[in-house]
Amino acid sequence: MSSNEPNQLFIIRLLNWLLVGTVALFAVATYYVGSLEAKRQHDHDTFSPYEVAFAVAQTVNEYLRFEQILAMYALPGSTIPIDDVRLRLDIIIGRLQQFERSAEHVGEDRLVVHFMHTNPSYGETMDEVSKALDIADIALNSGDTPDMELVHESLKALKRLDSKMASLAAQASSHSAQLYAGDKRELREIAQFSEILKAILIGCGALLVIVLTIKLRLLDRMQVRLRNLTDQLTRTMQSVTVQNERFDAALNTMNHALCMFDKNRKLAVYNSRFRELTGIADGNLEGLSIIALRKKGNRTFQYLHDAIAPSVIKRHPQLVITDLPNKTSFQVNQTPMANGGWLATFEDVSGIRAAEARITHMALHDSLTGLPNRAHFRQRLEQIMTDKNATDSHMAFFFLDLDKFKDINDTLGHQVGDDLLRAVAARMLAALPDGYFPARFGGDEFAVMSSAGEVKDHQRFCTWLIDQLSRPYLIGPHALRVGVSIGIAAWSKRAPISSEELIRRADVALYQAKADGRGQTRFYLPQLDETKVRHARLETDLAFALDRNEMSVVFQPIVDTISGKPVSYEALARWTHHELGPIPPETFIALAETNQTISSIGEWVLNQACTQAVSWPDDISVSANISPVQFRDPMLAYKISAILERTGLPPRRLNVEITETAFLSSTATNLAILKQLKDLGVKLSMDDFGTGYSSLQSLLRFEFDRVKIDQSFIHELPSSPRARAVIELVTQMTKKLNITCTAEGVETEEQLMCLTELFCPEVQGYLISPACPLNELPAELQPQIGQTVSAGLLRA
Ligand code: C2E
Ligand code: CA
Ligand code: CA
């Protein structure tokens, strides 16, 4: 309804009153006009302005006639019958009686009586007339013959009164004229008033019409409005019906169970999900109290009820996730309503909860191994560090790194690498005693935290753990071994450090463990920081080592086991830092491999080796190590060929030593390079044979010219039958494949004896000579053109 609706209603009410007023006015006017008309009629009826004049004139007339007839009768010899005179007398007497009507009519101005009273002289005149007539009457009625004397007397009296009578007639006429004029005026006034009334009546009529028209219009408008409102109402009703249907549909298709309780705490609205939730199969739930529902409902509903009941009672809104004993979870949203009731929705969020748990697990665990990840580990560390209840807590942090894991990854592929990591993690998890918390930090880095034990226990634990983790793993067809290095850092409440610092210290210790030869355990010591700093410095300085002429090449002879004659010299790089002095090749080669300087160093060494070898006897070759990193360079063969050309060394006199890793990783490029080298005529040696994971496979896959059995096998000689068996197998196999076999790291006579027995054709090691500048080699081991050293060795 619009705002001008009340105005219209007011106008209609006003119009109603106006209408009533108009009708009343109309009625009053009509009545008034009617009464005026009646008065006018009455006046008309009683209107006899001429009656007075007429009556008086008639009387005067009759009087004159009587006087005339009496006069004629009085004439001698008159023939006028007396009866005629008497008749005339009676008439005039009758007339005169008119002037004497009762006094009650005196007020009426239209009566003769009234006129007579207007002037006393008229009465006197009439009295005189009466007296004269009385005389006449007496005269005429005094026996059979009238008394003529009296007649004459009467005549005389009458004669005297003639003028008075005439005047009376005139006066009556004037009186009537006045009355007439008054009546006329009054009539005119009535007529005027009647006109006005008519006009008013017409006005009233017009007003009535206007009022009626306006009212009709307003009513029309109201009706249209009403119709519109009705239409609107119908539409609203329809839409409400549709809405209701939709609401019902929405209620019953929504995922949430919904219930609404009214202010009397009775269930007013609910959907099918809610029914399902309560477990009440049938019957109308409407009107039931929550207590009744709880009684009838299943365990789940009872549980949910108990979760929200306190907030319902306190009329506090509540949004809570309730985990039920049956492993389902519901999000309950309870809201008190303004009318005193309350509304609640229940959503089964078990799936979301599970996903959340999965996400939390994923956020805190390593996806590959399932072990806690670095973030989780840090959290745990900080928990212990900030535990206010623990008064004297301490913990040890073990930082583990798998030795040569990268080689496995490169050699056997990422899948095998991943499987190995999983196996290591599983073994670690199974082996760790209570109180040890493991994690994977990424790559092949693992961590273990323990808040138990002393330093000596830590050492024992690490030795035990390394032993556990170093046992072979069976991954598909491969039996893989992997070493472990461990760095240890400690934390105690008495000397607290941050978790970052703790991790950093363990990392430094780990670095040292690796630097000290793999499979080691090192505790963090402040001086190790220096090692790390030194390491960083070396890394920078290495780039300038060649330019600063700090690099040199030493040679280690490889000799024929039987003749003792050098057959080759292995060129090995040396770096003497201008301030730090000699840097071990294990250290700087690893550095050079990480910062890519290995290519230039490798080329430089090769160049030096070839330059030297050119002057050696033709049957003596030179061996140079080529790093796996260098194998990523597709130009490697070209570069080697360029060096050979420049130095003039025949390719057959160059042995390129390659570790198994280089041979197997990214096979396509590597095989191509190997083939190019082979085509060039360069000899290929497989270095560190037996430390890789598919040494035999590699051997079969590509035609190597030489195999160098790794020092670790030789060092176990002669005591280890296993080492012996392996070496024997390799020597026999290489012989069959027409490959030369070299034993590396021969340090003792016993080892040499053993190798001779096993028919190993070539040996290299400190027993013969360490690597040193050529001129520092014993004379018999020095390569001299046209000379052999066999005689010298035999002499020794
Ligand atoms: P490698 O290729 O296995 O070289 C043999 C290493 O064993 C040399 O150590 C040598 O001095 C050492 N050695 C020889 N005989 C004995 C022995 O009887 N007992 C023991 N315990 N060790 C012995 P070096 O010179 O320290 O070289 C270490 C490694 O550094 C080499 O191992 C090689 O992998 C790498 N390397 C050295 N120079 C170069 C180079 O110019 N290029 C590349 N890519 N790698 C190099
Ligand atoms: Ca080598
Ligand atoms: Ca070697």
PDB file of N, CA, C and O and ligand atoms in Angstrom, residues 556 570-574 585-586 589 598 605 625-627 630 657 687-688 711 715 744-747 764-767 771, ligand 1:
ATOM      1  N   GLN A 556     101.834 -41.098 -11.073  1.00  0.00           N
ATOM      2  CA  GLN A 556     101.998 -42.342 -10.324  1.00  0.00           C
ATOM      3  C   GLN A 556     102.110 -43.485 -11.328  1.00  0.00           C
ATOM      4  O   GLN A 556     101.208 -43.648 -12.165  1.00  0.00           O
ATOM      5  N   GLU A 570      99.797 -42.502 -14.157  1.00  0.00           N
ATOM      6  CA  GLU A 570      98.522 -41.795 -13.959  1.00  0.00           C
ATOM      7  C   GLU A 570      98.818 -40.370 -13.547  1.00  0.00           C
ATOM      8  O   GLU A 570      99.540 -40.121 -12.563  1.00  0.00           O
ATOM      9  N   ALA A 571      98.284 -39.450 -14.307  1.00  0.00           N
ATOM     10  CA  ALA A 571      98.472 -38.030 -13.990  1.00  0.00           C
ATOM     11  C   ALA A 571      97.425 -37.616 -12.966  1.00  0.00           C
ATOM     12  O   ALA A 571      96.240 -37.833 -13.162  1.00  0.00           O
ATOM     13  N   LEU A 572      97.900 -37.040 -11.869  1.00  0.00           N
ATOM     14  CA  LEU A 572      96.978 -36.618 -10.802  1.00  0.00           C
ATOM     15  C   LEU A 572      97.221 -35.147 -10.475  1.00  0.00           C
ATOM     16  O   LEU A 572      98.372 -34.698 -10.394  1.00  0.00           O
ATOM     17  N   ALA A 573      96.135 -34.434 -10.308  1.00  0.00           N
ATOM     18  CA  ALA A 573      96.237 -32.986 -10.076  1.00  0.00           C
ATOM     19  C   ALA A 573      96.626 -32.701  -8.635  1.00  0.00           C
ATOM     20  O   ALA A 573      96.227 -33.404  -7.714  1.00  0.00           O
ATOM     21  N   ARG A 574      97.385 -31.605  -8.480  1.00  0.00           N
ATOM     22  CA  ARG A 574      97.744 -31.132  -7.137  1.00  0.00           C
ATOM     23  C   ARG A 574      97.499 -29.633  -7.094  1.00  0.00           C
ATOM     24  O   ARG A 574      97.719 -28.913  -8.063  1.00  0.00           O
ATOM     25  N   PRO A 585      93.466 -33.612  -3.018  1.00  0.00           N
ATOM     26  CA  PRO A 585      92.651 -33.709  -4.250  1.00  0.00           C
ATOM     27  C   PRO A 585      91.199 -34.091  -3.969  1.00  0.00           C
ATOM     28  O   PRO A 585      90.298 -33.577  -4.637  1.00  0.00           O
ATOM     29  N   GLU A 586      90.955 -34.950  -2.989  1.00  0.00           N
ATOM     30  CA  GLU A 586      89.576 -35.344  -2.651  1.00  0.00           C
ATOM     31  C   GLU A 586      88.744 -34.088  -2.393  1.00  0.00           C
ATOM     32  O   GLU A 586      87.590 -34.007  -2.790  1.00  0.00           O
ATOM     33  N   ILE A 589      88.916 -31.563  -5.806  1.00  0.00           N
ATOM     34  CA  ILE A 589      88.248 -32.145  -6.975  1.00  0.00           C
ATOM     35  C   ILE A 589      86.725 -32.087  -6.777  1.00  0.00           C
ATOM     36  O   ILE A 589      85.979 -31.693  -7.666  1.00  0.00           O
ATOM     37  N   ILE A 598      86.063 -27.918 -12.812  1.00  0.00           N
ATOM     38  CA  ILE A 598      86.695 -29.204 -13.128  1.00  0.00           C
ATOM     39  C   ILE A 598      87.047 -29.323 -14.614  1.00  0.00           C
ATOM     40  O   ILE A 598      88.075 -29.911 -14.967  1.00  0.00           O
ATOM     41  N   VAL A 605      95.191 -30.531 -16.883  1.00  0.00           N
ATOM     42  CA  VAL A 605      95.939 -31.724 -16.455  1.00  0.00           C
ATOM     43  C   VAL A 605      96.222 -32.606 -17.669  1.00  0.00           C
ATOM     44  O   VAL A 605      97.353 -33.081 -17.874  1.00  0.00           O
ATOM     45  N   ASN A 625      92.479 -38.740 -15.472  1.00  0.00           N
ATOM     46  CA  ASN A 625      91.111 -38.895 -14.956  1.00  0.00           C
ATOM     47  C   ASN A 625      90.176 -37.861 -15.581  1.00  0.00           C
ATOM     48  O   ASN A 625      90.495 -36.685 -15.674  1.00  0.00           O
ATOM     49  N   ILE A 626      89.057 -38.360 -16.011  1.00  0.00           N
ATOM     50  CA  ILE A 626      88.033 -37.453 -16.556  1.00  0.00           C
ATOM     51  C   ILE A 626      86.808 -37.550 -15.631  1.00  0.00           C
ATOM     52  O   ILE A 626      86.274 -38.638 -15.416  1.00  0.00           O
ATOM     53  N   SER A 627      86.434 -36.403 -15.093  1.00  0.00           N
ATOM     54  CA  SER A 627      85.305 -36.378 -14.144  1.00  0.00           C
ATOM     55  C   SER A 627      83.976 -36.599 -14.850  1.00  0.00           C
ATOM     56  O   SER A 627      83.806 -36.198 -16.012  1.00  0.00           O
ATOM     57  N   GLN A 630      82.650 -33.642 -16.556  1.00  0.00           N
ATOM     58  CA  GLN A 630      83.180 -33.298 -17.876  1.00  0.00           C
ATOM     59  C   GLN A 630      82.408 -34.007 -18.992  1.00  0.00           C
ATOM     60  O   GLN A 630      82.373 -33.537 -20.112  1.00  0.00           O
ATOM     61  N   GLU A 657      90.657 -42.339 -17.788  1.00  0.00           N
ATOM     62  CA  GLU A 657      90.049 -43.062 -16.651  1.00  0.00           C
ATOM     63  C   GLU A 657      88.688 -42.455 -16.311  1.00  0.00           C
ATOM     64  O   GLU A 657      88.572 -41.260 -16.073  1.00  0.00           O
ATOM     65  N   ASP A 687      87.629 -46.794 -13.871  1.00  0.00           N
ATOM     66  CA  ASP A 687      88.286 -46.527 -12.593  1.00  0.00           C
ATOM     67  C   ASP A 687      87.413 -47.007 -11.441  1.00  0.00           C
ATOM     68  O   ASP A 687      86.192 -47.137 -11.579  1.00  0.00           O
ATOM     69  N   ASP A 688      88.038 -47.257 -10.305  1.00  0.00           N
ATOM     70  CA  ASP A 688      87.329 -47.607  -9.059  1.00  0.00           C
ATOM     71  C   ASP A 688      86.335 -48.741  -9.262  1.00  0.00           C
ATOM     72  O   ASP A 688      85.222 -48.714  -8.732  1.00  0.00           O
ATOM     73  N   GLN A 711      90.770 -49.629  -4.710  1.00  0.00           N
ATOM     74  CA  GLN A 711      91.700 -49.840  -3.585  1.00  0.00           C
ATOM     75  C   GLN A 711      91.068 -50.592  -2.423  1.00  0.00           C
ATOM     76  O   GLN A 711      91.750 -51.354  -1.739  1.00  0.00           O
ATOM     77  N   HIS A 715      93.011 -53.342  -0.285  1.00  0.00           N
ATOM     78  CA  HIS A 715      93.399 -53.148   1.119  1.00  0.00           C
ATOM     79  C   HIS A 715      92.986 -54.313   2.001  1.00  0.00           C
ATOM     80  O   HIS A 715      93.546 -54.524   3.061  1.00  0.00           O
ATOM     81  N   GLU A 744      94.612 -51.187  -7.876  1.00  0.00           N
ATOM     82  CA  GLU A 744      94.981 -49.877  -7.320  1.00  0.00           C
ATOM     83  C   GLU A 744      95.323 -50.000  -5.857  1.00  0.00           C
ATOM     84  O   GLU A 744      94.796 -50.864  -5.166  1.00  0.00           O
ATOM     85  N   GLY A 745      96.121 -49.088  -5.375  1.00  0.00           N
ATOM     86  CA  GLY A 745      96.355 -48.964  -3.923  1.00  0.00           C
ATOM     87  C   GLY A 745      97.119 -50.121  -3.312  1.00  0.00           C
ATOM     88  O   GLY A 745      96.842 -50.515  -2.173  1.00  0.00           O
ATOM     89  N   VAL A 746      98.075 -50.658  -4.048  1.00  0.00           N
ATOM     90  CA  VAL A 746      98.885 -51.754  -3.501  1.00  0.00           C
ATOM     91  C   VAL A 746      99.927 -51.156  -2.562  1.00  0.00           C
ATOM     92  O   VAL A 746     100.738 -50.332  -2.969  1.00  0.00           O
ATOM     93  N   GLU A 747      99.848 -51.558  -1.301  1.00  0.00           N
ATOM     94  CA  GLU A 747     100.714 -50.921  -0.309  1.00  0.00           C
ATOM     95  C   GLU A 747     101.747 -51.893   0.279  1.00  0.00           C
ATOM     96  O   GLU A 747     102.772 -51.473   0.818  1.00  0.00           O
ATOM     97  N   GLN A 764      99.381 -50.764  -9.092  1.00  0.00           N
ATOM     98  CA  GLN A 764      99.664 -49.347  -8.853  1.00  0.00           C
ATOM     99  C   GLN A 764      99.505 -49.127  -7.362  1.00  0.00           C
ATOM    100  O   GLN A 764      98.594 -49.688  -6.752  1.00  0.00           O
ATOM    101  N   GLY A 765     100.384 -48.365  -6.792  1.00  0.00           N
ATOM    102  CA  GLY A 765     100.221 -48.104  -5.357  1.00  0.00           C
ATOM    103  C   GLY A 765     101.492 -47.613  -4.714  1.00  0.00           C
ATOM    104  O   GLY A 765     102.539 -47.517  -5.355  1.00  0.00           O
ATOM    105  N   TYR A 766     101.364 -47.265  -3.432  1.00  0.00           N
ATOM    106  CA  TYR A 766     102.487 -46.690  -2.697  1.00  0.00           C
ATOM    107  C   TYR A 766     103.673 -47.642  -2.635  1.00  0.00           C
ATOM    108  O   TYR A 766     104.816 -47.216  -2.507  1.00  0.00           O
ATOM    109  N   LEU A 767     103.336 -48.951  -2.711  1.00  0.00           N
ATOM    110  CA  LEU A 767     104.429 -49.915  -2.672  1.00  0.00           C
ATOM    111  C   LEU A 767     105.409 -49.654  -3.815  1.00  0.00           C
ATOM    112  O   LEU A 767     106.630 -49.714  -3.629  1.00  0.00           O
ATOM    113  N   ALA A 771     102.232 -40.922  -5.989  1.00  0.00           N
ATOM    114  CA  ALA A 771     102.236 -39.967  -7.105  1.00  0.00           C
ATOM    115  C   ALA A 771     103.183 -38.827  -6.758  1.00  0.00           C
ATOM    116  O   ALA A 771     103.148 -38.308  -5.639  1.00  0.00           O
TER     117      ALA A 771
HETATM  118  P1  C2E B   1      91.909 -42.046  -8.240  1.00  0.00           P
HETATM  119  O1  C2E B   1      91.629 -41.703  -9.666  1.00  0.00           O
HETATM  120  O2  C2E B   1      91.336 -43.299  -7.752  1.00  0.00           O
HETATM  121  O3  C2E B   1      93.401 -41.911  -8.023  1.00  0.00           O
HETATM  122  C1  C2E B   1      94.116 -42.705  -7.232  1.00  0.00           C
HETATM  123  C2  C2E B   1      94.284 -42.148  -5.890  1.00  0.00           C
HETATM  124  O4  C2E B   1      94.795 -43.130  -5.044  1.00  0.00           O
HETATM  125  C3  C2E B   1      95.272 -41.018  -5.846  1.00  0.00           C
HETATM  126  O5  C2E B   1      94.938 -40.100  -4.836  1.00  0.00           O
HETATM  127  C4  C2E B   1      96.546 -41.713  -5.421  1.00  0.00           C
HETATM  128  O6  C2E B   1      97.524 -40.861  -4.843  1.00  0.00           O
HETATM  129  C5  C2E B   1      95.983 -42.658  -4.401  1.00  0.00           C
HETATM  130  N1  C2E B   1      96.864 -43.826  -4.201  1.00  0.00           N
HETATM  131  C6  C2E B   1      97.722 -44.398  -5.064  1.00  0.00           C
HETATM  132  N2  C2E B   1      98.299 -45.460  -4.498  1.00  0.00           N
HETATM  133  C7  C2E B   1      97.815 -45.562  -3.228  1.00  0.00           C
HETATM  134  C8  C2E B   1      98.019 -46.492  -2.162  1.00  0.00           C
HETATM  135  O7  C2E B   1      98.823 -47.450  -2.212  1.00  0.00           O
HETATM  136  N3  C2E B   1      97.354 -46.329  -1.047  1.00  0.00           N
HETATM  137  C9  C2E B   1      96.447 -45.291  -0.915  1.00  0.00           C
HETATM  138  N4  C2E B   1      95.821 -45.184   0.235  1.00  0.00           N
HETATM  139  N5  C2E B   1      96.203 -44.419  -1.913  1.00  0.00           N
HETATM  140  C10 C2E B   1      96.883 -44.559  -3.068  1.00  0.00           C
HETATM  141  P2  C2E B   1      94.899 -38.615  -5.115  1.00  0.00           P
HETATM  142  O8  C2E B   1      95.970 -38.197  -5.991  1.00  0.00           O
HETATM  143  O9  C2E B   1      94.742 -38.020  -3.795  1.00  0.00           O
HETATM  144  O10 C2E B   1      93.587 -38.485  -5.948  1.00  0.00           O
HETATM  145  C11 C2E B   1      92.385 -38.731  -5.388  1.00  0.00           C
HETATM  146  C12 C2E B   1      91.354 -38.748  -6.393  1.00  0.00           C
HETATM  147  O11 C2E B   1      91.221 -37.465  -6.953  1.00  0.00           O
HETATM  148  C13 C2E B   1      91.622 -39.608  -7.573  1.00  0.00           C
HETATM  149  O12 C2E B   1      91.294 -40.881  -7.324  1.00  0.00           O
HETATM  150  C14 C2E B   1      90.796 -39.002  -8.614  1.00  0.00           C
HETATM  151  O13 C2E B   1      89.528 -39.546  -8.550  1.00  0.00           O
HETATM  152  C15 C2E B   1      90.773 -37.567  -8.226  1.00  0.00           C
HETATM  153  N6  C2E B   1      91.680 -36.824  -9.103  1.00  0.00           N
HETATM  154  C16 C2E B   1      92.961 -36.523  -8.897  1.00  0.00           C
HETATM  155  N7  C2E B   1      93.408 -35.777  -9.926  1.00  0.00           N
HETATM  156  C17 C2E B   1      92.375 -35.640 -10.781  1.00  0.00           C
HETATM  157  C18 C2E B   1      92.254 -35.004 -12.044  1.00  0.00           C
HETATM  158  O14 C2E B   1      93.172 -34.427 -12.612  1.00  0.00           O
HETATM  159  N8  C2E B   1      91.056 -35.048 -12.643  1.00  0.00           N
HETATM  160  C19 C2E B   1      90.014 -35.713 -12.058  1.00  0.00           C
HETATM  161  N9  C2E B   1      88.871 -35.733 -12.693  1.00  0.00           N
HETATM  162  N10 C2E B   1      90.107 -36.332 -10.903  1.00  0.00           N
HETATM  163  C20 C2E B   1      91.289 -36.305 -10.255  1.00  0.00           C
END
